[in-house]
Amino acid sequence: MTIHLPPMTAVRLAAPPAALRPLRADDASALHAAAQDPLIARYTSVPWPFTRERAEELIAAAHADWAAGTAARFAITLDDALVGTASLLHIYGETSDAEIGYWLGTAGRGRGIATAATRALVEWAFGTLGFAQLHLLVDWDNAASIAVAHAAGFTDAGTRWWEHPTDPTKSEEIPLLVQDAAAWRSRVS
Ligand SMILES: CC(C)(COP(=O)(O)OP(=O)(O)OC[C@H]1O[C@@H](n2cnc3c(N)ncnc32)[C@H](O)[C@@H]1OP(=O)(O)O)[C@@H](O)C(=O)NCCC(=O)NCCS
């Protein structure tokens, strides 16, 4: 099945008290500032040190990947300020599956924003785009992320090899959490 992403400018997702919109070129400064926490690089594929140049590269990649239909990366905003990102990091059209990823800068944490953003992304992926399945890969000791994933409807499904995109020493077998469209429908209806 082919997944068709709508034009970037047409997408805005409500995730009260936050919102999701595709990353924009003018997000570079805010993205750079929000991701200055080594925990983000430890638990995600965001590179470290996260320089301003790397923020610009990430935004450029977000635009190229959205155009190619291989990823959909969103800024999480609170009162119009960028506080983190939530994304369909890898879209696997042939299996109608996508890997979800998210992070918040330290200022945005502890208020349910990651959970609200992930729920909104899941609803968009299943309800609007028609994905059959979504999955997450989470480090063994990342209790906060596992709590977010469970709260957003994902369930534990064993482990899977995670290939870090830039640092092979971080590649490892880690917990896999999955959610399928049928389970999501029965949960929200
Ligand atoms: C994971 C992350 C996005 C969670 O953000 P957050 O603001 O704490 O998320 P929420 O406020 O939505 O909290 C969700 C749940 O996690 C729980 N939680 C938060 N920190 C926790 C911790 N250290 N240990 C256990 N549970 C924790 C909260 O209590 C909440 O559970 P509840 O709804 O049952 O009360 C944030 O910690 C982060 O950006 N970490 C670094 C990057 C990262 O790990 N990304 C995910 C990669 S898979």
Coordinates of C-alpha atoms and ligand atoms in Angstrom, one line a residue:
M1 CA 0.0 0.0 0.0
T2 CA 1.3 3.5 -0.8
I3 CA 1.1 6.1 1.9
H4 CA 0.5 9.6 0.5
L5 CA 1.5 12.5 2.7
P6 CA -0.5 15.7 2.3
P7 CA 1.4 18.9 1.5
M8 CA 3.4 20.1 4.5
T9 CA 1.7 23.4 4.7
A10 CA -1.7 21.8 5.0
V11 CA -1.0 19.8 8.2
R12 CA -1.6 21.0 11.7
L13 CA -2.5 18.6 14.5
A14 CA -4.1 19.6 17.8
A15 CA -2.6 18.0 20.9
P16 CA -3.8 20.2 23.8
P17 CA -2.2 22.0 25.4
A18 CA 0.3 21.7 22.5
A19 CA 0.1 21.5 18.8
L20 CA 2.0 19.8 16.0
R21 CA 3.1 21.3 12.7
P22 CA 5.7 20.3 10.2
L23 CA 9.3 21.7 10.9
R24 CA 10.0 25.0 9.1
A25 CA 13.2 26.6 7.9
D26 CA 12.8 29.4 10.5
D27 CA 12.7 26.8 13.3
A28 CA 16.5 26.4 13.3
S29 CA 17.3 28.6 16.3
A30 CA 14.5 27.2 18.5
L31 CA 15.2 23.6 17.5
H32 CA 18.9 24.1 18.3
A33 CA 18.1 25.7 21.7
A34 CA 15.5 23.1 22.6
A35 CA 17.7 20.0 21.9
Q36 CA 20.6 21.1 24.2
D37 CA 20.2 18.1 26.5
P38 CA 22.6 15.1 26.2
L39 CA 19.6 12.8 27.1
I40 CA 18.0 13.6 23.8
A41 CA 21.1 12.5 21.9
R42 CA 21.4 9.4 24.1
Y43 CA 17.9 8.2 23.5
T44 CA 17.2 9.4 19.9
S45 CA 19.1 9.7 16.6
V46 CA 19.6 13.4 17.2
P47 CA 23.4 14.0 16.8
W48 CA 25.6 15.3 19.6
P49 CA 26.8 18.0 19.9
F50 CA 23.7 19.4 18.3
T51 CA 25.0 22.5 16.6
R52 CA 23.0 25.2 14.8
E53 CA 24.3 23.7 11.5
R54 CA 23.0 20.3 12.5
A55 CA 19.6 21.9 13.3
E56 CA 19.5 23.3 9.8
E57 CA 20.5 20.0 8.3
L58 CA 17.7 18.2 10.2
I59 CA 15.2 20.7 8.9
A60 CA 16.4 20.3 5.4
A61 CA 16.2 16.5 5.7
A62 CA 12.7 16.8 7.1
H63 CA 11.6 18.7 4.0
A64 CA 13.4 16.3 1.6
D65 CA 12.0 13.2 3.4
W66 CA 8.5 14.6 3.5
A67 CA 8.6 15.3 -0.3
A68 CA 9.9 11.7 -0.8
G69 CA 7.2 10.3 1.5
T70 CA 9.7 8.6 3.7
A71 CA 9.3 10.6 6.9
A72 CA 7.0 13.2 8.5
R73 CA 8.7 15.3 11.1
F74 CA 6.7 17.7 13.3
A75 CA 7.6 20.5 15.7
I76 CA 5.7 20.3 19.0
T77 CA 4.7 23.8 19.8
L78 CA 3.3 25.3 23.1
D79 CA 1.9 28.8 22.7
D80 CA 3.5 28.9 19.3
A81 CA 7.0 28.2 20.6
L82 CA 8.9 25.0 19.6
V83 CA 9.4 22.7 22.6
G84 CA 10.3 19.4 20.9
T85 CA 9.5 17.2 17.9
A86 CA 7.3 14.2 17.2
S87 CA 7.7 12.3 14.0
L88 CA 7.0 9.4 11.7
L89 CA 10.8 8.9 11.5
H90 CA 10.7 6.0 8.9
I91 CA 7.7 5.3 6.7
Y92 CA 7.6 1.7 5.4
G93 CA 5.1 1.9 2.6
E94 CA 5.3 -1.8 1.7
T95 CA 4.2 -2.9 5.2
S96 CA 2.1 0.2 5.9
D97 CA 4.1 0.7 9.0
A98 CA 6.1 3.6 10.5
E99 CA 8.5 4.2 13.3
I100 CA 7.5 7.0 15.7
G101 CA 10.0 9.1 17.6
Y102 CA 9.7 12.1 19.9
W103 CA 11.7 14.3 22.3
L104 CA 11.0 17.4 24.4
G105 CA 13.5 20.0 25.6
T106 CA 13.8 20.0 29.4
A107 CA 11.4 23.0 29.7
G108 CA 8.5 21.2 28.0
R109 CA 8.7 18.0 30.1
G110 CA 6.4 16.7 32.9
R111 CA 3.2 18.2 31.6
G112 CA 1.8 15.4 29.5
I113 CA 2.9 17.1 26.3
A114 CA 4.8 14.1 24.9
T115 CA 1.8 11.9 25.5
A116 CA -0.6 14.3 23.9
A117 CA 1.7 14.8 20.9
T118 CA 2.2 11.1 20.4
R119 CA -1.6 10.4 20.6
A120 CA -2.2 13.1 18.0
L121 CA 0.4 11.6 15.7
V122 CA -1.0 8.1 16.1
E123 CA -4.5 9.4 15.3
W124 CA -3.2 11.2 12.2
A125 CA -1.3 8.1 11.0
F126 CA -4.2 5.7 11.5
G127 CA -7.2 7.9 11.0
T128 CA -6.1 10.2 8.2
L129 CA -3.2 8.4 6.4
G130 CA -4.4 4.9 6.8
F131 CA -1.4 3.1 8.2
A132 CA -1.9 -0.5 9.3
Q133 CA 0.7 -0.4 12.1
L134 CA 3.1 1.9 14.0
H135 CA 6.1 1.0 16.1
L136 CA 8.6 2.5 18.5
L137 CA 12.1 1.5 19.6
V138 CA 12.9 2.6 23.2
D139 CA 16.1 2.1 25.3
W140 CA 15.9 -0.3 28.1
D141 CA 16.3 2.4 30.8
N142 CA 14.1 5.0 29.2
A143 CA 11.2 4.8 31.6
A144 CA 9.7 8.2 30.7
S145 CA 9.5 7.2 27.0
I146 CA 8.0 3.8 27.8
A147 CA 5.4 5.5 29.9
V148 CA 4.5 7.8 27.0
A149 CA 4.3 4.9 24.5
H150 CA 2.0 2.9 26.8
A151 CA -0.2 6.0 27.4
A152 CA -0.5 6.4 23.7
G153 CA -1.7 2.9 23.2
F154 CA 1.5 1.0 22.3
T155 CA 2.2 -2.5 23.8
D156 CA 5.4 -4.4 24.4
A157 CA 6.4 -6.7 21.5
G158 CA 9.8 -8.1 22.3
T159 CA 13.0 -6.6 21.0
R160 CA 14.5 -5.4 17.6
W161 CA 17.9 -4.5 16.4
W162 CA 18.2 -0.6 16.3
E163 CA 20.8 0.7 13.9
H164 CA 22.0 4.2 15.0
P165 CA 22.1 6.4 11.8
T166 CA 25.5 7.9 12.6
D167 CA 27.1 6.1 15.6
P168 CA 27.5 2.3 15.2
T169 CA 28.6 2.0 18.9
K170 CA 25.0 3.0 19.9
S171 CA 23.4 0.3 17.7
E172 CA 21.8 -2.5 19.9
E173 CA 18.9 -4.8 20.5
I174 CA 16.2 -2.8 22.3
P175 CA 12.5 -3.0 23.3
L176 CA 10.0 -2.8 20.5
L177 CA 6.5 -1.4 21.1
V178 CA 3.7 -1.7 18.6
Q179 CA 0.2 -0.6 17.9
D180 CA -2.1 -1.6 15.0
A181 CA -5.0 0.3 13.4
A182 CA -7.6 -2.2 14.6
A183 CA -6.5 -1.9 18.3
W184 CA -6.4 1.9 17.9
R185 CA -9.9 2.0 16.4
S186 CA -11.4 -0.1 19.2
R187 CA -9.6 2.0 21.8
V188 CA -10.9 5.4 20.5
S189 CA -14.4 4.4 19.3
Ligands
LIG1 C1 10.5 10.9 26.8 C2 10.0 12.3 27.0 C3 9.6 12.9 25.6 C4 8.8 12.3 28.0 O1 8.4 13.6 28.2 P1 7.5 14.0 29.4 O2 7.2 15.5 29.4 O3 8.0 13.4 30.7 O4 6.2 13.2 29.0 P2 4.8 13.3 29.7 O5 4.7 14.5 30.5 O6 3.8 13.1 28.6 O7 4.8 12.0 30.7 C5 4.4 10.8 30.3 C6 4.5 9.8 31.4 O8 5.9 9.5 31.7 C7 6.1 9.5 33.1 N1 7.4 9.8 33.4 C8 8.1 11.0 33.1 N2 9.4 10.9 33.5 C9 9.5 9.6 34.0 C10 10.6 8.9 34.5 N3 11.9 9.4 34.6 N4 10.4 7.6 35.0 C11 9.2 7.1 34.9 N5 8.1 7.7 34.3 C12 8.3 9.0 33.9 C13 5.1 10.6 33.6 O9 4.8 10.4 35.0 C14 3.9 10.3 32.7 O10 3.2 9.2 33.2 P3 1.7 9.4 33.7 O11 0.9 10.0 32.5 O12 1.2 8.1 34.1 O13 1.8 10.4 34.8 C15 11.2 13.2 27.6 O14 11.5 12.7 28.8 C16 12.4 13.3 26.6 O15 12.4 14.1 25.7 N6 13.4 12.5 26.9 C17 14.6 12.5 26.1 C18 14.4 12.0 24.6 C19 13.7 10.7 24.6 O16 13.9 9.8 25.4 N7 12.9 10.5 23.5 C20 12.2 9.2 23.3 C21 13.1 8.3 22.6 S1 12.3 6.7 22.4

